[in-house]
Coordinates of C-alpha atoms in Angstrom, one line a residue:
M1 CA -59.3 -38.6 -9.8
S2 CA -59.5 -36.5 -13.0
N3 CA -58.4 -36.4 -16.6
G4 CA -55.9 -33.7 -16.3
T5 CA -52.7 -33.4 -14.3
P6 CA -52.6 -32.6 -10.6
L7 CA -51.1 -29.2 -11.3
G8 CA -53.3 -28.3 -14.2
D9 CA -56.5 -29.4 -12.1
F10 CA -55.3 -27.3 -9.2
L11 CA -54.6 -24.2 -11.4
R12 CA -57.9 -24.5 -13.2
A13 CA -59.9 -24.7 -10.0
R14 CA -58.0 -21.8 -8.3
R15 CA -58.5 -19.7 -11.4
E16 CA -62.2 -20.5 -11.7
A17 CA -62.7 -19.5 -8.1
L18 CA -61.6 -15.9 -8.7
K19 CA -63.8 -13.0 -10.3
P20 CA -62.0 -10.2 -12.2
H21 CA -62.9 -7.8 -9.5
D22 CA -61.0 -10.0 -7.0
V23 CA -57.7 -9.1 -8.8
G24 CA -58.6 -5.6 -9.9
L25 CA -59.5 -6.3 -13.4
P26 CA -62.5 -4.8 -15.1
E27 CA -65.5 -7.0 -15.9
H28 CA -67.3 -6.4 -19.1
G29 CA -70.2 -8.3 -20.4
R30 CA -71.1 -11.8 -19.9
R31 CA -68.4 -14.5 -19.6
R32 CA -68.5 -18.0 -21.2
V33 CA -66.3 -19.5 -18.5
P34 CA -66.4 -19.2 -14.7
G35 CA -63.7 -17.1 -12.9
L36 CA -60.7 -15.7 -14.6
R37 CA -59.6 -16.3 -18.2
R38 CA -56.1 -18.1 -18.7
E39 CA -55.0 -15.0 -20.5
E40 CA -55.9 -12.9 -17.5
V41 CA -53.9 -15.0 -15.2
A42 CA -50.9 -14.9 -17.6
L43 CA -51.2 -11.1 -17.6
L44 CA -51.4 -10.9 -13.8
A45 CA -48.4 -13.5 -13.5
G46 CA -46.2 -11.7 -16.2
V47 CA -45.9 -14.7 -18.4
S48 CA -47.1 -15.4 -21.9
S49 CA -50.5 -16.7 -22.4
D50 CA -49.0 -19.7 -24.4
Y51 CA -46.7 -20.5 -21.5
Y52 CA -49.5 -20.4 -18.8
I53 CA -51.8 -22.5 -21.1
R54 CA -49.1 -25.1 -21.4
L55 CA -48.6 -25.1 -17.6
E56 CA -52.4 -25.6 -17.0
Q57 CA -52.5 -28.4 -19.6
G58 CA -49.6 -30.2 -18.2
R59 CA -47.2 -29.6 -21.1
E60 CA -44.8 -27.5 -19.1
N61 CA -43.1 -29.8 -16.4
S62 CA -40.3 -27.7 -14.8
P63 CA -41.5 -24.1 -14.2
S64 CA -39.1 -21.9 -12.2
S65 CA -39.8 -20.9 -8.6
Q66 CA -40.0 -17.4 -9.9
V67 CA -42.8 -18.3 -12.3
L68 CA -44.6 -20.3 -9.6
D69 CA -44.5 -17.4 -7.1
A70 CA -45.7 -15.1 -9.8
V71 CA -48.7 -17.5 -10.5
A72 CA -49.4 -17.8 -6.9
Q73 CA -49.7 -14.1 -6.3
A74 CA -51.9 -13.8 -9.5
L75 CA -54.2 -16.4 -8.1
K76 CA -54.1 -15.0 -4.6
L77 CA -52.9 -18.1 -3.0
D78 CA -52.1 -18.2 0.6
A79 CA -48.9 -19.7 2.0
E80 CA -50.2 -23.2 2.4
S81 CA -51.8 -23.2 -1.2
T82 CA -48.5 -21.8 -2.5
D83 CA -46.6 -24.6 -0.9
H84 CA -49.1 -27.1 -2.4
L85 CA -48.6 -25.6 -5.8
N86 CA -44.8 -26.0 -5.5
R87 CA -45.2 -29.6 -4.3
L88 CA -47.3 -30.5 -7.2
C89 CA -44.4 -29.5 -9.6
L90 CA -41.9 -31.9 -8.0
T91 CA -41.0 -35.0 -10.0
A92 CA -41.5 -38.5 -8.5
S93 CA -37.7 -38.6 -7.7
Q94 CA -37.8 -35.2 -5.9
R95 CA -40.6 -36.4 -3.6
P96 CA -39.9 -37.7 -0.1
R97 CA -40.1 -41.4 0.2
D98 CA -41.2 -41.6 3.8
W99 CA -44.9 -41.4 3.0
S100 CA -45.4 -45.1 2.6
D101 CA -47.6 -46.8 5.2
T102 CA -45.8 -47.8 8.6
D103 CA -47.3 -49.1 11.7
V104 CA -47.7 -46.6 14.7
S105 CA -44.7 -47.0 16.9
Q106 CA -45.2 -48.8 20.2
Q107 CA -44.0 -45.8 22.2
L108 CA -46.5 -43.6 20.8
L109 CA -49.3 -46.2 21.7
Q110 CA -48.0 -46.4 25.1
L111 CA -48.0 -42.6 25.3
M112 CA -51.7 -42.3 24.2
D113 CA -52.7 -45.1 26.5
G114 CA -51.4 -42.9 29.3
W115 CA -53.7 -40.1 28.5
E116 CA -56.8 -41.3 30.5
H117 CA -58.5 -37.9 30.5
T118 CA -57.7 -37.0 26.9
P119 CA -58.9 -38.4 23.7
A120 CA -56.1 -39.0 21.4
F121 CA -55.8 -40.8 18.0
V122 CA -53.5 -41.1 15.1
V123 CA -54.6 -40.4 11.6
G124 CA -52.8 -41.2 8.2
P125 CA -52.7 -39.0 5.0
A126 CA -56.2 -40.1 3.7
L127 CA -57.6 -39.7 7.4
D128 CA -57.7 -43.3 8.3
I129 CA -57.6 -44.0 12.1
M130 CA -54.4 -45.8 12.6
A131 CA -54.6 -46.1 16.4
A132 CA -56.7 -44.5 19.2
N133 CA -56.8 -44.5 22.9
S134 CA -59.8 -45.9 24.9
L135 CA -61.3 -42.4 25.5
A136 CA -61.2 -41.5 21.8
T137 CA -62.7 -44.8 20.9
I138 CA -65.7 -44.3 23.2
L139 CA -66.1 -40.7 22.1
H140 CA -66.8 -41.9 18.6
S141 CA -68.8 -44.9 19.7
G142 CA -71.9 -43.4 17.9
F143 CA -70.4 -44.1 14.4
E144 CA -70.8 -47.3 12.5
K145 CA -67.1 -47.6 12.5
F146 CA -64.3 -45.4 13.9
D147 CA -62.0 -46.0 10.9
N148 CA -61.7 -43.1 8.6
L149 CA -62.6 -39.5 9.6
A150 CA -63.7 -38.4 6.0
R151 CA -66.0 -41.5 5.8
M152 CA -67.5 -40.7 9.1
V153 CA -68.3 -37.2 8.2
F154 CA -69.7 -37.9 4.6
A155 CA -70.9 -41.4 4.7
D156 CA -72.0 -42.3 8.2
P157 CA -75.5 -40.7 9.2
A158 CA -74.0 -40.0 12.8
G159 CA -71.7 -37.6 11.4
R160 CA -74.3 -34.8 10.9
E161 CA -75.3 -35.1 14.5
F162 CA -71.8 -35.5 16.0
Y163 CA -70.2 -32.7 14.1
Q164 CA -72.5 -29.7 15.2
E165 CA -70.6 -27.4 12.7
W166 CA -70.9 -30.2 9.9
E167 CA -70.1 -27.8 6.9
R168 CA -66.9 -26.8 8.6
A169 CA -66.0 -30.3 9.3
A170 CA -66.6 -31.4 5.8
H171 CA -64.6 -28.7 4.2
S172 CA -61.8 -29.3 6.7
C173 CA -61.5 -33.1 5.9
V174 CA -61.4 -32.7 2.3
A175 CA -58.9 -29.8 2.6
E176 CA -56.7 -32.1 4.6
I177 CA -56.8 -35.0 2.2
R178 CA -56.0 -32.5 -0.6
A179 CA -53.0 -31.2 1.4
A180 CA -51.7 -34.9 1.8
Y181 CA -52.4 -35.5 -1.9
G182 CA -49.9 -32.6 -2.7
H183 CA -47.2 -34.6 -0.9
D184 CA -48.1 -37.9 -2.7
P185 CA -50.3 -37.6 -5.9
E186 CA -49.6 -41.2 -6.6
S187 CA -50.9 -42.4 -3.3
A188 CA -53.2 -45.5 -4.0
R189 CA -54.8 -45.1 -0.6
I190 CA -55.8 -41.4 -1.2
A191 CA -57.1 -42.3 -4.6
E192 CA -59.1 -45.1 -3.1
V193 CA -60.8 -43.0 -0.4
V194 CA -61.6 -40.1 -2.8
A195 CA -63.0 -42.5 -5.4
E196 CA -65.2 -44.2 -2.8
L197 CA -66.4 -40.9 -1.1
S198 CA -67.0 -39.2 -4.4
A199 CA -69.2 -42.0 -5.5
R200 CA -71.0 -42.2 -2.2
S201 CA -71.5 -38.5 -1.4
E202 CA -71.9 -35.6 -4.0
G203 CA -71.1 -33.2 -1.3
F204 CA -67.5 -34.7 -1.0
A205 CA -67.1 -34.6 -4.8
E206 CA -68.2 -31.1 -4.9
I207 CA -65.7 -30.0 -2.2
W208 CA -63.0 -32.1 -3.6
R209 CA -63.4 -30.1 -6.9
L210 CA -62.6 -26.8 -5.2
H211 CA -58.9 -27.9 -4.6
D212 CA -58.9 -26.1 -1.1
V213 CA -55.7 -27.0 0.9
K214 CA -55.5 -26.9 4.7
S215 CA -53.6 -29.0 7.2
K216 CA -54.9 -29.7 10.6
S217 CA -54.4 -26.8 13.0
Q218 CA -55.4 -25.8 16.6
E219 CA -59.1 -24.7 16.8
G220 CA -62.3 -25.4 18.7
K221 CA -64.9 -27.9 17.8
H222 CA -68.6 -28.4 18.9
L223 CA -69.4 -32.1 19.0
K224 CA -72.5 -33.9 20.3
H225 CA -72.2 -37.4 21.7
P226 CA -75.4 -39.5 21.8
Q227 CA -74.9 -40.2 25.5
V228 CA -73.3 -37.3 27.1
G229 CA -74.5 -34.6 24.9
D230 CA -72.7 -31.3 23.9
L231 CA -69.0 -31.2 23.9
H232 CA -66.9 -28.0 23.3
I233 CA -63.4 -28.8 22.8
T234 CA -60.0 -27.6 21.6
F235 CA -57.8 -29.7 19.7
A236 CA -54.2 -29.9 18.3
A237 CA -52.5 -32.1 15.8
F238 CA -48.8 -33.0 15.9
T239 CA -46.7 -34.7 13.2
V240 CA -44.9 -37.7 14.3
N241 CA -41.2 -37.6 14.3
G242 CA -39.9 -40.7 12.1
A243 CA -43.3 -40.9 10.5
P244 CA -44.4 -37.5 8.9
H245 CA -47.3 -39.0 7.2
Q246 CA -48.9 -39.7 10.6
Q247 CA -50.4 -37.1 13.0
V248 CA -51.5 -37.3 16.5
V249 CA -54.9 -35.6 17.2
V250 CA -55.5 -34.5 20.9
Y251 CA -58.9 -33.3 22.0
Q252 CA -59.0 -31.3 25.3
A253 CA -61.6 -29.8 27.5
E254 CA -61.5 -26.7 29.6
P255 CA -60.8 -27.7 33.3
A256 CA -63.9 -28.0 35.5
S257 CA -66.2 -27.5 32.5
P258 CA -69.2 -29.5 31.5
T259 CA -67.1 -31.1 28.6
A260 CA -64.4 -32.2 31.2
A261 CA -67.2 -33.9 33.3
A262 CA -68.5 -35.5 30.1
F263 CA -65.0 -36.8 29.4
E264 CA -65.0 -38.3 32.8
T265 CA -68.4 -40.0 32.2
L266 CA -67.1 -41.4 28.9
R267 CA -63.9 -42.7 30.6
A268 CA -66.0 -44.6 33.2
M269 CA -68.0 -46.1 30.3
A270 CA -64.7 -47.1 28.5
T271 CA -63.7 -49.1 31.6
R272 CA -67.0 -51.0 31.9
P273 CA -67.4 -54.4 30.2
R274 CA -68.6 -54.1 26.6
D275 CA -72.0 -55.9 27.4
A276 CA -72.6 -53.3 30.1
R277 CA -72.5 -50.4 27.8
T278 CA -75.4 -49.0 25.6
A279 CA -73.1 -47.3 23.1
V280 CA -72.8 -48.5 19.5
P281 CA -70.0 -51.1 19.3
V282 CA -66.7 -50.1 17.8
A283 CA -63.7 -51.9 16.6
E284 CA -62.3 -54.4 19.2
P285 CA -59.1 -53.0 20.9
A286 CA -55.8 -54.0 19.3
G287 CA -54.1 -53.8 22.6
E288 CA -54.4 -52.6 26.3
G289 CA -55.9 -49.0 26.3
Y290 CA -55.9 -48.4 22.6
S291 CA -57.4 -49.7 19.4
S292 CA -56.3 -49.9 15.7
P293 CA -59.5 -49.8 13.9
G294 CA -58.1 -50.3 10.5
R295 CA -59.1 -48.9 7.3
A296 CA -62.3 -47.9 5.6

């Protein structure tokens, strides 16, 4: 994904995103490099310039927690980005070994199947759709495939129409993959998705280079389905016990709202035979009430 180290790439991107006035330093004349100089970060962090340069070049493999905290403060990292910085400094033996792919549990599939009025699906670290209930599947029926959220945003023409706040969705997807990458920089699947989307979308490649980090959180979304129109939803994401690399994403509508009525229309569509629908076909269900669309 780059010629540097994960730690060095992150530090460089965050350094280049800052201006001297952001950190209280004077700015004199024209600069040859974007953002802060390495020497300025070292000064702000209270470490030697040589030490910080070694850190950014990947020649310093075991910085202390005190140094990392000082660098995080110098670069004005928020709590999530600071955690990401610390994870990038872990050795392979220090990383959790529970990030490998596992199937979605049968209990979770049955739970989602029971949510007839609520779209719900499970995503993996690279935003692959690992499973979905019938309402989530029909909600995303305008896409070529309901297989990977990042691919759907960046590489499917339906993405810009479905996600009415497309820029926000785009940045969110990339930041979520970047957060997962911090947990497992050696992930072959994350590398595959990043390489594919970087080649297919300059927009993805540009945002990926920013090294922004953000996990899924509770917030609102404005979507537009090709058949039922505008949808204003809230959503929440929950980590799965026993499979911390999986997240359950749940969409909700305000009771008695137009979106709730649209969900009911979609639910009725989902129960009709496939040949009676006009929606774009999606992956065949892997079992009663839910689907496992597979990977991009």
